[in-house]
Coordinates of C-alpha atoms in Angstrom, one line a residue:
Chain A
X1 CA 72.8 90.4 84.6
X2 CA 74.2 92.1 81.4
X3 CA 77.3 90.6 79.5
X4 CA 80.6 92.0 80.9
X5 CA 82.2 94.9 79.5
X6 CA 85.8 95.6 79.5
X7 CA 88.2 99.3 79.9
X8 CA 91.3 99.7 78.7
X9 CA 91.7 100.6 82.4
X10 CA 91.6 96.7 83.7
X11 CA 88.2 97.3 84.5
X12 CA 84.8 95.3 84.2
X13 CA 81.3 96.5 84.1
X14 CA 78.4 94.9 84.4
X15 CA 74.6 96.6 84.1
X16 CA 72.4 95.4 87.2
X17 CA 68.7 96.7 87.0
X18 CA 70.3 100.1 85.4
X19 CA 72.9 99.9 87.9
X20 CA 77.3 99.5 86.8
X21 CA 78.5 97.4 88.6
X22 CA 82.2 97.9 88.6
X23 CA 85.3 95.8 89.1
X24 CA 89.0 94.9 88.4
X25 CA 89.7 92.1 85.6
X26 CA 91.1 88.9 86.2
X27 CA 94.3 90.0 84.2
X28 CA 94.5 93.0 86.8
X29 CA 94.4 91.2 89.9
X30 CA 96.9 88.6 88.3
X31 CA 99.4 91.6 87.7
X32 CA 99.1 93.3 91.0
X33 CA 99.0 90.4 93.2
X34 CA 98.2 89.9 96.8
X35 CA 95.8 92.7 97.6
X36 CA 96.2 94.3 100.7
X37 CA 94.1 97.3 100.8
X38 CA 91.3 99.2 99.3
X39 CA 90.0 102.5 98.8
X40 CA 86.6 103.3 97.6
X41 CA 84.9 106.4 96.7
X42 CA 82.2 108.0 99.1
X43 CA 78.5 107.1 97.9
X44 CA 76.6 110.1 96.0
X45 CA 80.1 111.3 94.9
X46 CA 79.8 112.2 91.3
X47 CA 82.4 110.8 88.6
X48 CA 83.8 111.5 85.3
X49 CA 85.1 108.6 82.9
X50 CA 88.8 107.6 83.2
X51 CA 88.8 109.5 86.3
X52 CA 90.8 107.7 89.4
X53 CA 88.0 107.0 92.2
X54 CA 89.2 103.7 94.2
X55 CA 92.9 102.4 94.9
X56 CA 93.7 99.3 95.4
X57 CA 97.0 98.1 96.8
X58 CA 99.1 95.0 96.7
X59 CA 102.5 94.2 98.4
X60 CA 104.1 95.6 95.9
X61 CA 102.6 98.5 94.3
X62 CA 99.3 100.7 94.6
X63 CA 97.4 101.5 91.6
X64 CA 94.4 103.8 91.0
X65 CA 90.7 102.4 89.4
X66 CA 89.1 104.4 87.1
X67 CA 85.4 105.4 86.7
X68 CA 84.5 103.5 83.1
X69 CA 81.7 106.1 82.8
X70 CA 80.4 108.9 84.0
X71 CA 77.5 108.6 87.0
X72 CA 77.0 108.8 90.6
X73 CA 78.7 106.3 92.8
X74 CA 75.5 104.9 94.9
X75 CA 77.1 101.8 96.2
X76 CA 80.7 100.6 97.6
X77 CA 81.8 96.6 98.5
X78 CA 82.5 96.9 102.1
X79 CA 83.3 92.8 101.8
X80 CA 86.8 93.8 100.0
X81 CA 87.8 96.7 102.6
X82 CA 87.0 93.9 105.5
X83 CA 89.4 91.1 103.4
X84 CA 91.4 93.0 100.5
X85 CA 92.2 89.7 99.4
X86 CA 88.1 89.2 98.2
X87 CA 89.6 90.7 95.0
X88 CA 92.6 88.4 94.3
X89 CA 90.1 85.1 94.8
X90 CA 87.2 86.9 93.2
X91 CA 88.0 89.7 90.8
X92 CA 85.1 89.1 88.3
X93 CA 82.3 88.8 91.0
X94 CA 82.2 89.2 94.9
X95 CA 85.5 91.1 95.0
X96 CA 83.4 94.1 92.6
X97 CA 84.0 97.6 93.9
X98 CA 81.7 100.3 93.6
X99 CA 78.5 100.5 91.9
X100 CA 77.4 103.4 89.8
X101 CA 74.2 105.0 88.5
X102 CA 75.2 106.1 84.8
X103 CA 74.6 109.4 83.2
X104 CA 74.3 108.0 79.5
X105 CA 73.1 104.5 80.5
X106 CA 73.5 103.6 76.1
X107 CA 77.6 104.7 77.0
X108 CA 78.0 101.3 78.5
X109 CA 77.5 100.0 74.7
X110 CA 80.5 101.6 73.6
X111 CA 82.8 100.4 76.0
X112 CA 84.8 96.8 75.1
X113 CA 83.3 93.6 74.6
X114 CA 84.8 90.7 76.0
X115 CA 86.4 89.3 72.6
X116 CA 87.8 93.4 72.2
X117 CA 88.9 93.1 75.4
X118 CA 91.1 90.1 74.8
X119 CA 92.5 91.5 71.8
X120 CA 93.4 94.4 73.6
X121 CA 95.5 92.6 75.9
X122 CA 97.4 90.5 73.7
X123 CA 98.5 93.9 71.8
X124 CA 99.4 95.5 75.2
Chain B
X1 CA 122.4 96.5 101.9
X2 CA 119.9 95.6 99.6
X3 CA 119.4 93.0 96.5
X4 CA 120.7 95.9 94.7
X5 CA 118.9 98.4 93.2
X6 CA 118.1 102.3 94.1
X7 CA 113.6 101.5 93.4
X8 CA 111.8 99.0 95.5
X9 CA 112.3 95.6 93.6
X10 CA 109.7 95.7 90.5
X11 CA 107.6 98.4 91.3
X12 CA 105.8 100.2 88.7
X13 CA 104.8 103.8 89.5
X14 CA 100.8 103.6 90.5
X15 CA 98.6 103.7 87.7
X16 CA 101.1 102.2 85.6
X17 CA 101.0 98.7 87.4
X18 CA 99.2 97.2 84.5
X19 CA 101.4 97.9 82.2
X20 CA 103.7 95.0 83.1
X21 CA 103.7 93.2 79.7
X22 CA 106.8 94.7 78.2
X23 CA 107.0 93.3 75.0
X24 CA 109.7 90.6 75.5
X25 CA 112.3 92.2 73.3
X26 CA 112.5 95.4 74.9
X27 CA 112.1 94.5 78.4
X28 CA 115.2 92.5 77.4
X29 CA 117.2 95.4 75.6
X30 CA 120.7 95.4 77.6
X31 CA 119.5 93.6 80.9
X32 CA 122.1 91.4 82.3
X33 CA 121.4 88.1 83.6
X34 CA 122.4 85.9 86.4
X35 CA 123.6 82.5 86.3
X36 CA 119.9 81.0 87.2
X37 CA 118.1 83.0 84.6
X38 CA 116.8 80.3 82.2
X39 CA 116.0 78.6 86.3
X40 CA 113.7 81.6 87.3
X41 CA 111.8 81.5 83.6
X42 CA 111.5 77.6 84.1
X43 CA 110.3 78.0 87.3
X44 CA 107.6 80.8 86.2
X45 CA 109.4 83.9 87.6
X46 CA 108.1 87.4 86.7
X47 CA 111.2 89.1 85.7
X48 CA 112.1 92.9 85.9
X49 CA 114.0 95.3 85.5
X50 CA 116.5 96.0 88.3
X51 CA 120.0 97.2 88.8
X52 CA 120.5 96.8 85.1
X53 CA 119.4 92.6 85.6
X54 CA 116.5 90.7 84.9
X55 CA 115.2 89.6 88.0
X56 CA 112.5 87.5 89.4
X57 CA 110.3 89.6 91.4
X58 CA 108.0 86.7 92.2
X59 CA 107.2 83.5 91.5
X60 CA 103.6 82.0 90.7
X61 CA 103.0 81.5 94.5
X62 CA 103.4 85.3 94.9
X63 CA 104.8 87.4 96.9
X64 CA 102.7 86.6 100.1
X65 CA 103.3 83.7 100.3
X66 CA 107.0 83.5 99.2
X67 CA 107.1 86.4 102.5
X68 CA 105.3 84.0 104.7
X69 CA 107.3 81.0 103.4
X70 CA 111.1 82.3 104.6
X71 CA 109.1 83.1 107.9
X72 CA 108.0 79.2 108.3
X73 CA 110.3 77.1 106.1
X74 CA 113.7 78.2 103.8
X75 CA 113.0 80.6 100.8
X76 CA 115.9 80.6 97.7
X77 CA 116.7 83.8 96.4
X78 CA 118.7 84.4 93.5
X79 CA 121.3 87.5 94.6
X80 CA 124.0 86.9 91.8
X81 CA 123.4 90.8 91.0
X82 CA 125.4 91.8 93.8
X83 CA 129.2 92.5 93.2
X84 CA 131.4 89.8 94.5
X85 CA 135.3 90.6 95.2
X86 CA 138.2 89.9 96.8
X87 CA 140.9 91.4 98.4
X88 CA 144.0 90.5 99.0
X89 CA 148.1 90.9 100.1
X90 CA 149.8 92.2 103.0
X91 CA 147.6 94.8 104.8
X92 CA 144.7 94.3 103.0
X93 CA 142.4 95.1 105.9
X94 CA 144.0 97.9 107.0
X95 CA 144.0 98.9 103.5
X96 CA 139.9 98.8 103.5
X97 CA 140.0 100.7 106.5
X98 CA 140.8 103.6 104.7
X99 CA 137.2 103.5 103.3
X100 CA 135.1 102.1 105.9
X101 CA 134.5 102.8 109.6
X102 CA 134.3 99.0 110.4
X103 CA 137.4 97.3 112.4
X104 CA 138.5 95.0 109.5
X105 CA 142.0 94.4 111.4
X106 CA 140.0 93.3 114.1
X107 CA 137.8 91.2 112.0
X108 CA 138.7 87.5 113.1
X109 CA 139.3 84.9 109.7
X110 CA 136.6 83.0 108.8
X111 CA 134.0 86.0 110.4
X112 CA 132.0 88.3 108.3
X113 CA 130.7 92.1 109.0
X114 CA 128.5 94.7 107.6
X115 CA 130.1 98.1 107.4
X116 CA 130.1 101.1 104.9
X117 CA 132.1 102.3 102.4
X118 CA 132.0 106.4 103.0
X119 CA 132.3 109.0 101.1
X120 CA 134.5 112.1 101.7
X121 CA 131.5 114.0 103.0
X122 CA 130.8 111.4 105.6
X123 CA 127.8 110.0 103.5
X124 CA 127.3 106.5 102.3
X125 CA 128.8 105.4 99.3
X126 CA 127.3 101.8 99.8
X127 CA 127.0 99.6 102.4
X128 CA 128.7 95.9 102.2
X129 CA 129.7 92.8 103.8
X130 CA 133.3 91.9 104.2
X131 CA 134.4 88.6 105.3
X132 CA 137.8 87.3 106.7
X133 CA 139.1 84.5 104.8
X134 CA 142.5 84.8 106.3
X135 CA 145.8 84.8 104.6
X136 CA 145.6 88.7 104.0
X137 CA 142.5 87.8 101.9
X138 CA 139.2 89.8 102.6
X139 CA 135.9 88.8 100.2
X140 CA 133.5 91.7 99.6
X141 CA 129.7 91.6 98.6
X142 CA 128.3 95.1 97.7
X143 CA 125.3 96.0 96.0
X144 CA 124.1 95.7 92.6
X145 CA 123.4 99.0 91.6
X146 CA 126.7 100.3 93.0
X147 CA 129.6 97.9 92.2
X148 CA 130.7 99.7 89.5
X149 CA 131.1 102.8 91.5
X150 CA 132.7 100.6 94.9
X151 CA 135.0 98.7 93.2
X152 CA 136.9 101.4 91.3
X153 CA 136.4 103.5 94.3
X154 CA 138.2 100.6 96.3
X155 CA 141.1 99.9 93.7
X156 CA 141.9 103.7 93.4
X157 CA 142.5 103.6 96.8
X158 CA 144.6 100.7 97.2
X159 CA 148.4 100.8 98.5
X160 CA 150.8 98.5 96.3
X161 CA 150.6 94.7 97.1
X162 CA 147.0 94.6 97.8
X163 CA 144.8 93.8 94.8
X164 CA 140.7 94.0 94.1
X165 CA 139.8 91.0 92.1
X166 CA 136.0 90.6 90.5
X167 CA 134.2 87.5 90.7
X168 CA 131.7 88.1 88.0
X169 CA 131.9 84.0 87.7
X170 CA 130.0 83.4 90.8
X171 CA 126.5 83.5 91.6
X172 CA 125.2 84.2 94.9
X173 CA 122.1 82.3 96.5
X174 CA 120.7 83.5 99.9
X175 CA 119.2 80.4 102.1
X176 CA 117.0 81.9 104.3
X177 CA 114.1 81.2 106.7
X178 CA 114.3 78.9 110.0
X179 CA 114.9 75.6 108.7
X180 CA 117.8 76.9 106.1
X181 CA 120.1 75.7 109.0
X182 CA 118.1 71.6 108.3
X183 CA 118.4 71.7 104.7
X184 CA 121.9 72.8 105.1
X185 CA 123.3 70.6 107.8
X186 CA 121.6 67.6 104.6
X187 CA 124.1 69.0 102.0
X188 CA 127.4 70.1 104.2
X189 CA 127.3 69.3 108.3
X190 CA 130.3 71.8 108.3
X191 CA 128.2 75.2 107.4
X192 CA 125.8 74.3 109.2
X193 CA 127.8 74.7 112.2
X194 CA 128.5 77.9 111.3
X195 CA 127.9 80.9 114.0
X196 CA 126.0 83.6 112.7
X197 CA 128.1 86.0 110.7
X198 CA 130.9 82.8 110.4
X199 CA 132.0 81.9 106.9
X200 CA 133.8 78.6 105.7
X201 CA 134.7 77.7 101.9
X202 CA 133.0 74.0 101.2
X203 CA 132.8 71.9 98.5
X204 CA 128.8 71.1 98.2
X205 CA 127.7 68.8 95.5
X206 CA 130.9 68.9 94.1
X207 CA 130.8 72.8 94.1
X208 CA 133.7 74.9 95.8
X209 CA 131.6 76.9 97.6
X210 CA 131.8 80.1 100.1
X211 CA 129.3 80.1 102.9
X212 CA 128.5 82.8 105.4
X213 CA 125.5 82.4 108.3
X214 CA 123.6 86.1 107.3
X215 CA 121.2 87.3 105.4
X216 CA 119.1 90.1 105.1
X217 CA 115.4 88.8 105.9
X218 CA 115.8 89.1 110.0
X219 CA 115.8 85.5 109.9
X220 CA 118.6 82.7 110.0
X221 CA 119.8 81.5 107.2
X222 CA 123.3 81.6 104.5
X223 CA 124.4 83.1 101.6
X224 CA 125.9 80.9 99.6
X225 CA 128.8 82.1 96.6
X226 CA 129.0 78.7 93.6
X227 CA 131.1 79.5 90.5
X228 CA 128.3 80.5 87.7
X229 CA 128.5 77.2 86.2
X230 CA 127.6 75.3 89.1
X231 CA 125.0 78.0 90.2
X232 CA 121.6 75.9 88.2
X233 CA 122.3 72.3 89.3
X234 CA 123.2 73.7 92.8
X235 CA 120.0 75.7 93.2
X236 CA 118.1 72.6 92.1
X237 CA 119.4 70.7 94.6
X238 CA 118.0 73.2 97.4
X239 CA 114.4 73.6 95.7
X240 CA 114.6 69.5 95.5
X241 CA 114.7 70.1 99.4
X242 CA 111.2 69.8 101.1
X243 CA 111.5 73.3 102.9
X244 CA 113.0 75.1 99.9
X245 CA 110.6 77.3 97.9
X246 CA 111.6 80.3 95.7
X247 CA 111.1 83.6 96.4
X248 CA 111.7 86.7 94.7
X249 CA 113.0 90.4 94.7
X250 CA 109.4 91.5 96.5
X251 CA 109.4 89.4 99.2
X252 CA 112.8 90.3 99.7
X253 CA 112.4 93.6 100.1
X254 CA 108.8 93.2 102.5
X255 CA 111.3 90.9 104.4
X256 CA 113.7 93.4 105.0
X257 CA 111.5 96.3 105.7
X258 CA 110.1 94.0 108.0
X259 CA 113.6 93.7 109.8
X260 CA 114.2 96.9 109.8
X261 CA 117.4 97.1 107.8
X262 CA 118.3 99.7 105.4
X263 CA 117.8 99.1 101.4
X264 CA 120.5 101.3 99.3
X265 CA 119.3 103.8 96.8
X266 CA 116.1 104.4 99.3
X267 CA 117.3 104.8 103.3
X268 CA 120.8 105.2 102.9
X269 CA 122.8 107.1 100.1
X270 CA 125.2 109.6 99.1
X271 CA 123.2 111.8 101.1
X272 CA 123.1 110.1 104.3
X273 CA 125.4 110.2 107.1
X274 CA 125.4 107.2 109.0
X275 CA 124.7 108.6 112.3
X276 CA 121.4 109.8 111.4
X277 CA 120.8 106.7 109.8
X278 CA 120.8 104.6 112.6
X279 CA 124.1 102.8 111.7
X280 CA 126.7 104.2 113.9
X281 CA 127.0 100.9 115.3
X282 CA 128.7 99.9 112.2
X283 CA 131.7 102.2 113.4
X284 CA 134.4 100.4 115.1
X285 CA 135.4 100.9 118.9
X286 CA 139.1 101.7 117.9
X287 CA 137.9 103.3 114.6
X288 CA 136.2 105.8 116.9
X289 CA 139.8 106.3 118.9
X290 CA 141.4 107.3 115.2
X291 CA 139.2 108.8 113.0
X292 CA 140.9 107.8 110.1
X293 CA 138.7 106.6 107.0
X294 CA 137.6 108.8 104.2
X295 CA 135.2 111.2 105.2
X296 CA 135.6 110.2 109.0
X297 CA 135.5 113.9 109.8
X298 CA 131.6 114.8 109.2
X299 CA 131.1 111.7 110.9
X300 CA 132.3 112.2 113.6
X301 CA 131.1 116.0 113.9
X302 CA 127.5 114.7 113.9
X303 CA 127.6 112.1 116.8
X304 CA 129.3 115.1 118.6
X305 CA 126.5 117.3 117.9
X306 CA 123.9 115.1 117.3
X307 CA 121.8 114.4 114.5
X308 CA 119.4 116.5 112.9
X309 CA 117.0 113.8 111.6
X310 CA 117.0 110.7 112.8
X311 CA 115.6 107.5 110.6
X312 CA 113.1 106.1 112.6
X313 CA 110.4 103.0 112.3
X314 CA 107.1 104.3 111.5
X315 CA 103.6 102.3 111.8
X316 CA 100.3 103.7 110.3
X317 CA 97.6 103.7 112.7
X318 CA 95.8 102.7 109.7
X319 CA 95.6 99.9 106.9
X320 CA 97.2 101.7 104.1
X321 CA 100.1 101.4 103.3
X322 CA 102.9 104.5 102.8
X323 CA 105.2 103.4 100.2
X324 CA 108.4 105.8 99.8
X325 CA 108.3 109.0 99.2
X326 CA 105.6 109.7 101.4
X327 CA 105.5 113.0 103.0
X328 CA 105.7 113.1 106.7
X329 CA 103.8 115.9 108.5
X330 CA 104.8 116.7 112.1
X331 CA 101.9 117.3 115.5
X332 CA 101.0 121.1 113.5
X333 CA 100.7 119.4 110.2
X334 CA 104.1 121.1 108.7
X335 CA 106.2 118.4 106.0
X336 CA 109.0 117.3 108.5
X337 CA 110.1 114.5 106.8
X338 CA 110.0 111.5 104.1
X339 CA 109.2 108.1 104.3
X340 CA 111.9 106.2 102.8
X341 CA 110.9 102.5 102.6
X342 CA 107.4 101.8 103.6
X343 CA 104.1 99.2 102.3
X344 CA 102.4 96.3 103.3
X345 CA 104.2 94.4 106.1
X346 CA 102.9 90.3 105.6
X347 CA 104.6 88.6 109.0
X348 CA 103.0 92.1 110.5
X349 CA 99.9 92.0 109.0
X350 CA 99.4 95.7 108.4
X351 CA 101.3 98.7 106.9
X352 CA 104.8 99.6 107.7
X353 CA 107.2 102.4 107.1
X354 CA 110.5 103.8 107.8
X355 CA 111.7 107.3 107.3
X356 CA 113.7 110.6 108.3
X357 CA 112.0 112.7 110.9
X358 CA 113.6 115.6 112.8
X359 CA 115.6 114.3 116.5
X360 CA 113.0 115.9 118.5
X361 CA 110.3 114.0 116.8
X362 CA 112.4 110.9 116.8
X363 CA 111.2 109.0 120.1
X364 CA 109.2 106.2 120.0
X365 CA 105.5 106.8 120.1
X366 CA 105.9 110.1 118.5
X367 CA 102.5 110.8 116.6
X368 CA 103.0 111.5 113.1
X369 CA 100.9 112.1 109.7
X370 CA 101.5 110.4 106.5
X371 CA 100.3 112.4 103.6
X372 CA 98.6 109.7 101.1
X373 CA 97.2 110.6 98.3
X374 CA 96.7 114.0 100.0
X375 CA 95.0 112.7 102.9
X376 CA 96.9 113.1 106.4
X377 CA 97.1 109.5 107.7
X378 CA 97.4 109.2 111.8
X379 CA 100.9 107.1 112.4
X380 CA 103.2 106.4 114.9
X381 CA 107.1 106.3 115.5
X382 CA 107.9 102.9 116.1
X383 CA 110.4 100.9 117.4
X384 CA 112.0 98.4 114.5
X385 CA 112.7 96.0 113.9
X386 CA 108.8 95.3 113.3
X387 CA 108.9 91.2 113.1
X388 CA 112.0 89.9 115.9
X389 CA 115.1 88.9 114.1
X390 CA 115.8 85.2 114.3
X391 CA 119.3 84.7 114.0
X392 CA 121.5 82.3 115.2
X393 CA 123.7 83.0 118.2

């Protein structure tokens, strides 16, 4: 597994064999709170960066997830569309939500490092 | 009624959820506070925005399980937003009845009832509790977002001798949940004796307080009215309570969706009428004999022809939810209507909704479509409320 890197989004990506894996930050789940529903993008469906592709919902609000990159979507977490709240109890692993093959795998070095990431959210 | 505002409690528009953070300062420009604000920041509130206050819209334990909590056990809520009056002199009642379709002359002291305050096109200005506390004296609760339209509206329509006073130095806590009526009977035997929709004035803890059995959760419970300065040490003194957790603006407002009952600024408003709004209950047997409140006219045009659009419970066949604003489409996939409350439904366990649809397509059963994010969702009318109200009788 690859270090974690961070969108400005609330997102997380992780590079498996080649692969993004995506999810929603700790910080985002902690904001939205109890999750409640889920909708992912269809596999092979093709996706910009910053575009909305997934929604996830709490009690109180829905909010759209964003592609971090550009790629294909080749893979979706049926485990958080089965138990929603996979992503409250395990944003940073299990509770991931799609996983994409990237156009411009050396983009993914360009997006936030963890530290970034941190300083970003204490300024927002 | 509502906890006061015209948005769901504390809900960001989607895609801006993360955006919480407000810097401190400016979340805090010209926000009024209640009594138990430094309370909700001690106890780790999330405050917002909302009817011009800073409110808690949870707590750390979240809005889940606050929901689940006034369900099970007693949940606190802090609903010293709301506009607190009284009114009083010879007449008084029949005074109100100018502006409401309710039978306050017929409202027995020490007995509290929901009504309306109307406009003169037979909308809904607000909607309000008014309680009985005999002696020609009536005491009013009416909703945050609109007390400083129902009050003037009230005192400009007042004969001589009968006076609207504020009580902007009382809080208001709502008790609520099935064993509000244990942790009550602990602090004052008297209230919790109380029938539902009964009111008494008790000194609790030293406080002089004013207690009515009702709520707005579909479940038993009291709202409780402590002068401002007793409001912290009193609200202590329930959360000390083994059944007492907090609970905040969200779970209030999953609650009452839940139960079915209207939130102001959302179901009901200024362009309402409350016939197709499901609330022509609220209009008193002899009320309908005279026909004599402000905008009683319209009113009473509509239940003689019947409604137009009908607000109707609405369940997705689905898991996702349709918050407001949700488009309804009818059997040929035409826009028929709006969803006017709607989201996740905890006690249910799955989505929820309610909204206007036209009469025809009012009955229960009725297949619908909800238009989510473009997508037509399958749903259903329903019959509400969706979780069994629980009050005392």
């Amino acid at each position: 597994m690859s270090e974690t890197r961070f969108t400005k989004d609330h997102e997380w990506v992780r590079l498996e064999d080649g692969i993004a894996v995506v999810g929603i930050t700790e910080h985002a789940q902690e904001a939205l709170g109890d999750v409640v529903f889920v909708d992912l993008p269809d596999a092979g469906r093709d996706v910009s960066e910053g575009e909305a592709v997934a929604v996830v919902e709490s009690v109180k609000a829905a909010s759209d997830v964003y592609s971090p990159l550009d790629g294909r979507v080749v893979e979706t977490n049926p485990a958080i569309v089965e138990d929603p709240a996979l992503v409250n109890r395990a944003a940073g692993g299990d509770g991931w939500f799609f996983k994409l093959e990237l156009s411009d795998p050396a983009a993914f070095d360009a997006l936030m490092d963890e530290a970034a990431y941190t300083a970003f959210l204490e300024t927002h | 009624m509502d906890r006061g505002g015209s948005h769901l409690p504390g809900i960001p528009p989607a895609g801006d959820l993360y955006a919480e953070r407000v810097p401190l300062a400016e979340a805090n420009a010209d926000l009024k506070t209640t009594p138990l604000d430094a309370l909700h920041r001690a106890l780790g509130g999330k405050m917002v925005p909302f009817a011009g206050y800073a409110m808690p819209v949870q707590y750390p334990a979240g809005i889940m399980a606050e929901h689940l909590h006034c369900r099970s056990g007693a949940a606190l809520f802090d609903v010293s937003h709301m506009g607190q009056a009284s009114l009083y002199g010879a007449g008084a009642a029949a005074a109100l009845e100018r502006l409401v379709p309710g039978d306050m002359q017929g409202l027995k002291p020490a007995r509290q009832r929901y009504t309306l305050l109307t406009t003169a096109a037979g909308t809904i200005l607000d909607d309000l509790m008014v309680a009985n506390l005999g002696n020609e004296r009536l005491f009013l609760v009416v909703n945050a977002s609109r007390k400083d339209i129902d009050l003037p509206h009230i005192a400009a329509h007042l004969p001589a001798g009968v006076t609207l006073a504020r009580h902007e130095d009382r809080a208001l806590l709502a008790l609520q949940g099935p064993a509000a009526a244990a942790v009550m009977a602990r602090l004052s035997p008297e209230v919790a004796a109380l029938p539902f929709m009964g009111v008494a004035t008790v000194l609790i803890d030293g406080a002089d307080c004013l207690v009515s059995r009702s709520g707005y959760t579909g479940e038993d419970g009291f709202e409780i009215s402590v002068p401002a300065e007793r409001a912290e040490a009193f609200a202590r003194l329930l959360l000390a309570q083994p059944e007492v957790q907090p609970a905040g603006l969200g779970a209030r407002d999953s609650l009452r969706l839940e139960a079915g009952l209207c939130l102001y600024g959302n179901d009901i408003d200024e362009t309402t009428n409350p016939v197709e709004a499901g609330l022509t209950w609220t209009i008193g047997k002899r009320r309908k004999t005279e026909w004599n409140f402000l905008g009683a006219e319209p009113i009473r045009a509509m239940l003689h022809d019947g409604p137009a659009r009908l607000r109707v419970g609405i369940l997705p066949d689905g898991r996702a939810p349709a918050r407001g604003h949700t488009e309804i489409a009818g059997p040929d996939g035409a826009v028929i209507g709006m969803v006017t409350s709607g989201g996740f439904g905890p006690s249910l366990g799955g989505p929820c909704a309610m909204g206007y649809v036209p009469a025809a397509l009012a009955a229960d059963g009725t297949a619908l479509s909800l238009i989510v994010r473009g997508k037509p969702l399958p749903a259903r009318v329903a019959p509400m409320p969706f979780v069994p109200h629980r009050y005392v009788r």
